[in-house]
Coordinates of C-alpha atoms and ligand atoms in Angstrom, one line a residue:
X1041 CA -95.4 103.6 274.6
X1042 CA -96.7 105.0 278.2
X1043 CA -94.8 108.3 279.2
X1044 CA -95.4 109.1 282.3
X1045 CA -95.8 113.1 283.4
X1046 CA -93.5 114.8 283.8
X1047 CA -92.1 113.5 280.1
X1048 CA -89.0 112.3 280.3
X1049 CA -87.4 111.2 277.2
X1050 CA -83.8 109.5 275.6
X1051 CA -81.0 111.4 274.4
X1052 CA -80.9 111.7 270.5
X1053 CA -77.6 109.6 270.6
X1054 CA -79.3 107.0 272.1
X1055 CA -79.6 103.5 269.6
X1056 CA -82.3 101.2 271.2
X1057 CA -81.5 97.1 269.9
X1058 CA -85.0 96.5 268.2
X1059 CA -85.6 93.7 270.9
X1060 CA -84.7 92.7 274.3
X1061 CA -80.5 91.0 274.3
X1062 CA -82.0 88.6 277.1
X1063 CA -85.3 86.7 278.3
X1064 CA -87.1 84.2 280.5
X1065 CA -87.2 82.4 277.0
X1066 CA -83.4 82.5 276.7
X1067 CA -82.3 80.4 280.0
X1068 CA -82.4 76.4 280.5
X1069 CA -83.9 76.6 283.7
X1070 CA -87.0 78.0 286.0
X1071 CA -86.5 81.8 284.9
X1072 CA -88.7 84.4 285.0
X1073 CA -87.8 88.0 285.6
X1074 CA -84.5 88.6 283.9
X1075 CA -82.8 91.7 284.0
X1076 CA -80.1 94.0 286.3
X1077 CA -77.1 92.4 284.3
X1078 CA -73.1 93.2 284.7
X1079 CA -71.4 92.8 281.6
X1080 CA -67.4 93.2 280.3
X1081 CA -65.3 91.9 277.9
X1082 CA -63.2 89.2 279.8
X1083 CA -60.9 87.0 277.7
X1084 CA -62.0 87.4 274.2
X1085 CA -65.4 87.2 274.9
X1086 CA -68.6 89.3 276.4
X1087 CA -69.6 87.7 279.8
X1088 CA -72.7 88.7 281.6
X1089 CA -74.1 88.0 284.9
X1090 CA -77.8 88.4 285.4
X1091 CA -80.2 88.5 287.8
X1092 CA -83.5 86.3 287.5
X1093 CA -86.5 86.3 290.3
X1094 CA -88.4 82.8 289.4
X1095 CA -91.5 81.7 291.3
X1096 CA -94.5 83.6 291.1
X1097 CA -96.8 85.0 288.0
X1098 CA -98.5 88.0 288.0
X1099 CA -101.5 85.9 288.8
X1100 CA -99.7 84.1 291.8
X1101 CA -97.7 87.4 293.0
X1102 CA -97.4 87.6 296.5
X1103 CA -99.0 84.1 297.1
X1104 CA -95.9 82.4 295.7
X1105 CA -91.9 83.2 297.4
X1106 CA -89.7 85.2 294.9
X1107 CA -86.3 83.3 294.4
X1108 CA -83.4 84.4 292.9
X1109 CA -80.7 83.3 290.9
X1110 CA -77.7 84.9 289.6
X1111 CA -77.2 82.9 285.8
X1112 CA -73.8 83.8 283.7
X1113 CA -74.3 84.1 279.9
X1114 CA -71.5 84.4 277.4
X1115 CA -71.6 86.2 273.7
X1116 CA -69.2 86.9 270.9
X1117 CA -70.9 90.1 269.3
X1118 CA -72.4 91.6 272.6
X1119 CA -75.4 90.9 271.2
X1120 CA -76.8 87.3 270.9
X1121 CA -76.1 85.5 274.3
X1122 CA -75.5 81.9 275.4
X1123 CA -77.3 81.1 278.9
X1124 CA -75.1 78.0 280.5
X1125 CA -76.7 75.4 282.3
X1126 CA -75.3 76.1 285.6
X1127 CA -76.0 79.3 287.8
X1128 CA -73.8 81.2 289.7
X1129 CA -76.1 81.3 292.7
X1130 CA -79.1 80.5 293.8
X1131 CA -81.2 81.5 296.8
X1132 CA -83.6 77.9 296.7
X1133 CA -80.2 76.0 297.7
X1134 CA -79.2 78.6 301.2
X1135 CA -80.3 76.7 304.2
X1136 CA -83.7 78.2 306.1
X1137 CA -82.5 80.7 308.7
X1138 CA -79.2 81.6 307.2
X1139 CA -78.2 85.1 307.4
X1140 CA -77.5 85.2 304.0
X1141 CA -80.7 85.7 302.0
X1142 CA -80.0 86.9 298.6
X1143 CA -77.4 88.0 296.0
X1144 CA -78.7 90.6 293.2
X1145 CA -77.9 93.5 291.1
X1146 CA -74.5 91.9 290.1
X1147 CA -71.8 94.5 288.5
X1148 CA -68.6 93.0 286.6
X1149 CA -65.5 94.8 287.0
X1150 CA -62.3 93.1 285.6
X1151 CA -58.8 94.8 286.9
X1152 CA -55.7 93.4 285.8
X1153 CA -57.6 90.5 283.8
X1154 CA -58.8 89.4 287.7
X1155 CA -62.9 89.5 287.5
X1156 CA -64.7 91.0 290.3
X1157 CA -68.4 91.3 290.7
X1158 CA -70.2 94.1 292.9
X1159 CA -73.3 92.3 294.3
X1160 CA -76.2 93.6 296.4
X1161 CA -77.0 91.1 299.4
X1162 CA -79.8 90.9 301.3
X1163 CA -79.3 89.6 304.6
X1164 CA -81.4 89.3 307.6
X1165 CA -79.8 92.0 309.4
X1166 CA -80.4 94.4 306.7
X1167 CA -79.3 95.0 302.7
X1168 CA -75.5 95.2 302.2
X1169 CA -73.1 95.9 299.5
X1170 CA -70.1 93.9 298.6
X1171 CA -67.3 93.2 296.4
X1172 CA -66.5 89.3 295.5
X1173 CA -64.2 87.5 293.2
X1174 CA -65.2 85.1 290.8
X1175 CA -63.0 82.9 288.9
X1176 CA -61.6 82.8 285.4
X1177 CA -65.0 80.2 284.5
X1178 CA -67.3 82.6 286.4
X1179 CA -68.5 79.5 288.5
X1180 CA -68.0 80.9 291.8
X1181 CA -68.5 83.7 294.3
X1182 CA -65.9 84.6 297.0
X1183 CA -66.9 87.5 299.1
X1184 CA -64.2 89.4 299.7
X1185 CA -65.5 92.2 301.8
X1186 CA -69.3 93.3 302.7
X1187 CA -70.4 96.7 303.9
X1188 CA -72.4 97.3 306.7
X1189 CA -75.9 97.7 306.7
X1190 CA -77.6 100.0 304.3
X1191 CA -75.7 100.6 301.3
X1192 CA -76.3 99.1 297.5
X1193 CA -75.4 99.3 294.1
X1194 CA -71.5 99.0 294.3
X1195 CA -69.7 99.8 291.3
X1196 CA -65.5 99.6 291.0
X1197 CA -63.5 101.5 288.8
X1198 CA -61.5 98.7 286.4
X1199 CA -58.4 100.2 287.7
X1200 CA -56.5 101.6 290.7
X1201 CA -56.3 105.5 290.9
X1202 CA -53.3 106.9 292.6
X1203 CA -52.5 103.7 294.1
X1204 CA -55.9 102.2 295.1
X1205 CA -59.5 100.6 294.4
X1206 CA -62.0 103.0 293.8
X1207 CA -65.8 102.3 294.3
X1208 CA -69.1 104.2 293.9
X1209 CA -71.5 102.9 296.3
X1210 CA -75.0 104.0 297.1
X1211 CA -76.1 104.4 301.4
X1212 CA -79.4 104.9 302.5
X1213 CA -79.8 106.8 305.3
X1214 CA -83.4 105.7 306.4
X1215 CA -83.4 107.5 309.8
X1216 CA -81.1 110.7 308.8
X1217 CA -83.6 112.7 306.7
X1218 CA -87.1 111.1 307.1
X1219 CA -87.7 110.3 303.4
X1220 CA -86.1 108.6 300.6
X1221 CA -83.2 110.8 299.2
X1222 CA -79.9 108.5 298.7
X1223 CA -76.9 109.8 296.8
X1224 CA -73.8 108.8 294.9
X1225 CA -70.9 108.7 297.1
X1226 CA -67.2 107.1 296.6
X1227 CA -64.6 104.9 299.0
X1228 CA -61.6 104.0 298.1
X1229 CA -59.0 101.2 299.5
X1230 CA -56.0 99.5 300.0
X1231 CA -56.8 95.9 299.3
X1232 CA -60.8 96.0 298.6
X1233 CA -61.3 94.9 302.3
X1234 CA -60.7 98.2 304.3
X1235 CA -63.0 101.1 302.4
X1236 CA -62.7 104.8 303.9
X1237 CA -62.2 108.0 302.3
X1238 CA -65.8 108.1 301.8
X1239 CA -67.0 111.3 300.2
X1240 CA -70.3 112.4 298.4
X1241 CA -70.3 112.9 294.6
X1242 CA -73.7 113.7 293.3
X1243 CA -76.7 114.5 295.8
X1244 CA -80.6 113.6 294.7
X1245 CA -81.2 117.1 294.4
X1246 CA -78.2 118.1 291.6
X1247 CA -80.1 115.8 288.9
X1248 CA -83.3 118.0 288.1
X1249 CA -85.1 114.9 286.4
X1250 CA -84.8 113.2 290.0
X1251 CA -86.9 113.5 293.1
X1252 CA -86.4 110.2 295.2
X1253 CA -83.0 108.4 294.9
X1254 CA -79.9 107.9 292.7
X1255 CA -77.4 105.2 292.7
X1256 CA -74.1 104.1 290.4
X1257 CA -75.3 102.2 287.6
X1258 CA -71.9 100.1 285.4
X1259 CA -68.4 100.7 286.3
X1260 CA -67.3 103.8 284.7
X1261 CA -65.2 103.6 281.2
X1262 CA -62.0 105.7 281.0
X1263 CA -61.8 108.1 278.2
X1264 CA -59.1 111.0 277.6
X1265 CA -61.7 113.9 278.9
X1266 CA -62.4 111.7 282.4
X1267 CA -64.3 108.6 283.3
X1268 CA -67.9 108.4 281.5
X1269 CA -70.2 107.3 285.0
X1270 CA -73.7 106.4 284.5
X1271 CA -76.2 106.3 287.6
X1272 CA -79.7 105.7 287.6
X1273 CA -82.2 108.4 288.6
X1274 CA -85.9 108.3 290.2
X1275 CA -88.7 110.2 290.5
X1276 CA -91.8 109.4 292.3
X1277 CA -95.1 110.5 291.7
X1278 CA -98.1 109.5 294.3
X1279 CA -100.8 110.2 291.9
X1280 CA -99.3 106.9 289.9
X1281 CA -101.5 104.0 289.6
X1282 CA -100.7 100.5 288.2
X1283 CA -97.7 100.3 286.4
X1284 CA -97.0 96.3 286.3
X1285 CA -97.9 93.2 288.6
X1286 CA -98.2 95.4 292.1
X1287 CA -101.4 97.5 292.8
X1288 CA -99.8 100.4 292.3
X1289 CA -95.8 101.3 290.9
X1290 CA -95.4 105.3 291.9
X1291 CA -91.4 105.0 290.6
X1292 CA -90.1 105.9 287.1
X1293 CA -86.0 104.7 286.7
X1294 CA -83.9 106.7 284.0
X1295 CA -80.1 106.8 283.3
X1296 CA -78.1 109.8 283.8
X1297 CA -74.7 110.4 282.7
X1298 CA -71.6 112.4 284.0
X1299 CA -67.9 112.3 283.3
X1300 CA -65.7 112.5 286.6
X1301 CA -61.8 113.2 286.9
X1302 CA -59.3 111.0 286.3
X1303 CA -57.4 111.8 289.4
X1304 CA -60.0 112.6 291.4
X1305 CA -62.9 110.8 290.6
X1306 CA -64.8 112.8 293.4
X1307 CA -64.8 115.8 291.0
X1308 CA -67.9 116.0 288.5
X1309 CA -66.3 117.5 285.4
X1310 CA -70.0 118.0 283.8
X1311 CA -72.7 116.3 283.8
X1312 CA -76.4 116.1 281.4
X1313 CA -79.1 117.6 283.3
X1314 CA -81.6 115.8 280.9
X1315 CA -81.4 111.5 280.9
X1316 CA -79.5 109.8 279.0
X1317 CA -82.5 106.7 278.7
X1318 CA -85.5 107.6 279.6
X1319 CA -88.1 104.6 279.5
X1320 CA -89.4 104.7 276.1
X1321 CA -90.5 101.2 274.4
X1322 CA -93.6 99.1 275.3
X1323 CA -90.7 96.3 276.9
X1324 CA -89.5 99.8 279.1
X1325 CA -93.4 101.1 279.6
X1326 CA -96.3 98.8 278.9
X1327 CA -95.4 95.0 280.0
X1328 CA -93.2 93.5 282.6
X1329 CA -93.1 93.1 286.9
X1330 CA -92.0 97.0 287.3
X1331 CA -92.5 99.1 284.3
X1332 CA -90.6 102.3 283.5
X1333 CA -87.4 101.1 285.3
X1334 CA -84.7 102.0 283.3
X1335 CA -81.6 100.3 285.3
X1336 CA -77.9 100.3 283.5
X1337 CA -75.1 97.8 285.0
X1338 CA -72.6 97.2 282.3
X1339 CA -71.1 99.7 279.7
X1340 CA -68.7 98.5 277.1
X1341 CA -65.9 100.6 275.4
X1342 CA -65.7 99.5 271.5
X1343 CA -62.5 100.5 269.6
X1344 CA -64.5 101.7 266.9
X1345 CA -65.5 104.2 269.8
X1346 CA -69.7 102.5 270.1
X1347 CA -70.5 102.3 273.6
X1348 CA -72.8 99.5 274.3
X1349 CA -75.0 100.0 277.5
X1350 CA -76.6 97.6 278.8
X1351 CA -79.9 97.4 281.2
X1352 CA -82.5 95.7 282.9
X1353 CA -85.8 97.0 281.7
X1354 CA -89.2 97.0 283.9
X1355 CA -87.3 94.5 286.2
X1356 CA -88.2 91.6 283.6
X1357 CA -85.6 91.9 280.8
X1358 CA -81.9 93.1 279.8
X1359 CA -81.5 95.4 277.4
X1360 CA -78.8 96.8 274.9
X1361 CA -78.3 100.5 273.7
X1362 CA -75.5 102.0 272.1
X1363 CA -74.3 105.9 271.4
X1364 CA -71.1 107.3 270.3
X1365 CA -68.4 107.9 272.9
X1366 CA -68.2 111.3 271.4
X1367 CA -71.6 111.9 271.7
X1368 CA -72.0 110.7 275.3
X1369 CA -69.0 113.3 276.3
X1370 CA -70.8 115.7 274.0
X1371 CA -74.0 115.1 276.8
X1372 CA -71.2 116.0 279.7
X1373 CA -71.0 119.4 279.8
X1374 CA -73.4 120.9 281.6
X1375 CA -72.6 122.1 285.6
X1376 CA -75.1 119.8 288.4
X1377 CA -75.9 123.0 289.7
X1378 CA -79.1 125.0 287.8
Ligands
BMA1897 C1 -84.2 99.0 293.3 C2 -83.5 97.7 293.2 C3 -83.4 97.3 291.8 C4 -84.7 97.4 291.0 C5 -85.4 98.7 291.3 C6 -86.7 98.8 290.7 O1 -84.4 99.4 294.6 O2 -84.2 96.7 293.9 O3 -83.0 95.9 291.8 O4 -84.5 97.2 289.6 O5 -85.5 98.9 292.7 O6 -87.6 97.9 291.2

């Protein structure tokens, strides 16, 4: 276990799986960095669609291209996973030049039993957000609307709120402010094609354990109180060293919580001004591309009221954690402003 300074650690509620839910060692084909997963509960069953970067080793980092794939992996305890044969996407089959470059960072939403993924895309005009549909066998992709250039880490709400889709999404303004410092914000629309109503919800500066970025992390879960939103949260240090396979990793990732309105899911209702996951075991600290990234995409509702979270650790594997619903409210009380 490596804690970084300032120490930043879990909430109490917080139930760490003893092991990694997902690995290189899991999938039937040339896999390497596995992690950034969307997950739901789609037809029965728990459906997850990951992100792997194949290619290089530490050793041939940076002399070898990065691919990536987007594999689908199916479960029927949320737990132990079944990697199909066939991927979703993959960046080795676009054609040299295309505009499109990658797909990554996949979030599943499923409204009215229609599955939806939230994908980053890298492009070679900039990165993008967008919002696709997949199909009922999660076999393919259908973009349905992509934002302009520079926004990431799209999450929808799994339903429609007063009439229409709702979406956190996560801009950065490179040129606005002259440094890193990208917050929360939510669109909503019509049809998922036409996005407006853009408002901010949480700035960098109302979560005291950040000092870079934030961004949405899973599609929110509804609960009586409000909707449960996690987001990730980083802070940078420039006295960091070596913290993985680059010369130097200055970043540290953590999940935050907040509960938002039901009606209007711009209002923060409360909010923990401690994280929720801070990155605590050697899979979250010691090994792995980019350690002490801590990076939620899928949250699961039980009935028995466990809420399973799942996250890509270090950039190299996907991770389960569960806590209480009551527990996680419990968290959301606190104002964002000290
Ligand atoms: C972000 C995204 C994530 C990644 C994180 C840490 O900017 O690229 O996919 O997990 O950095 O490297």
């Amino acid at each position: 276990m490596k804690i970084l300074t300032p120490a930043l650690y879990s909430a109490p509620c917080i139930k760490r799986l003893e092991k990694p839910v997902l690995t290189k060692d899991d999938c039937p084909y040339d896999a390497s960095l596995i992690f950034n997963a969307g997950v739901a509960k789609y037809n029965g069953q728990y459906v997850m669609v990951f992100r792997n970067d194949y290619g290089p080793t530490e050793e041939t980092f940076r002399k070898v291209p990065i691919r990536t794939s987007l594999g689908f992996a199916t479960s029927a305890d949320g737990i132990h996973w079944k990697v199909r044969e066939k991927t979703m996407f993959d960046s080795a089959s676009l054609v040299p030049g295309e505009e499109l470059m990658r797909l990554y960072d996949p979030r599943i939403t499923v409204i009215d039993n229609v599955p939806y993924l939230c994908l980053a895309m890298d492009t070679r005009h900039g990165v993008r957000g967008c919002i696709a549909k997949t199909d009922e066998n999660f076999e393919t992709i259908s973009i349905i609307s992509a934002s302009a250039p520079d926004n990431r880490n799209m999450v929808l709400f799994p339903e429609k709120i007063n009439g229409k889709y709702v979406r956190l999404e996560r801009p950065f303004p490179k040129y606005s402010r002259g440094k890193d410092s990208f917050d929360i914000w939510l669109s909503t629309s019509p049809d998922l094609v036409f996005w407006g109503e853009t408002e901010l919800v949480l700035a960098v500066e109302d979560v005291p354990y950040a000092n870079d970025k934030i961004g949405p992390a899973a599609p929110p879960i509804k609960t009586e109180k409000g909707w449960l939103t996690l987001f990730h949260a980083v802070d940078i240090d420039s006295e960091r060293g070596k913290n993985g396979w680059e010369a130097a990793w200055k970043k540290r990732y953590c999940a935050g919580i907040m509960l938002l309105d039901l009606e209007d899911p711009t209002k923060i209702i409360g909010m923990s001004r401690q994280p929720l996951i801070a990155p605590e075991a050697d899979y979250e600290t010691e090994v792995g591309f980019r350690q002490q990234v801590i990076f939620p995409g899928g949250m699961i509702l039980e009935p028995n009221g466990e809420v399973k979270i799942y996250y890509g650790a270090s950039d190299t594997v996907e991770c389960l954690a569960t806590a209480h619903v009551d527990d996680l409210l419990a968290l959301c009380t606190e104002s964002r402003f000290a």
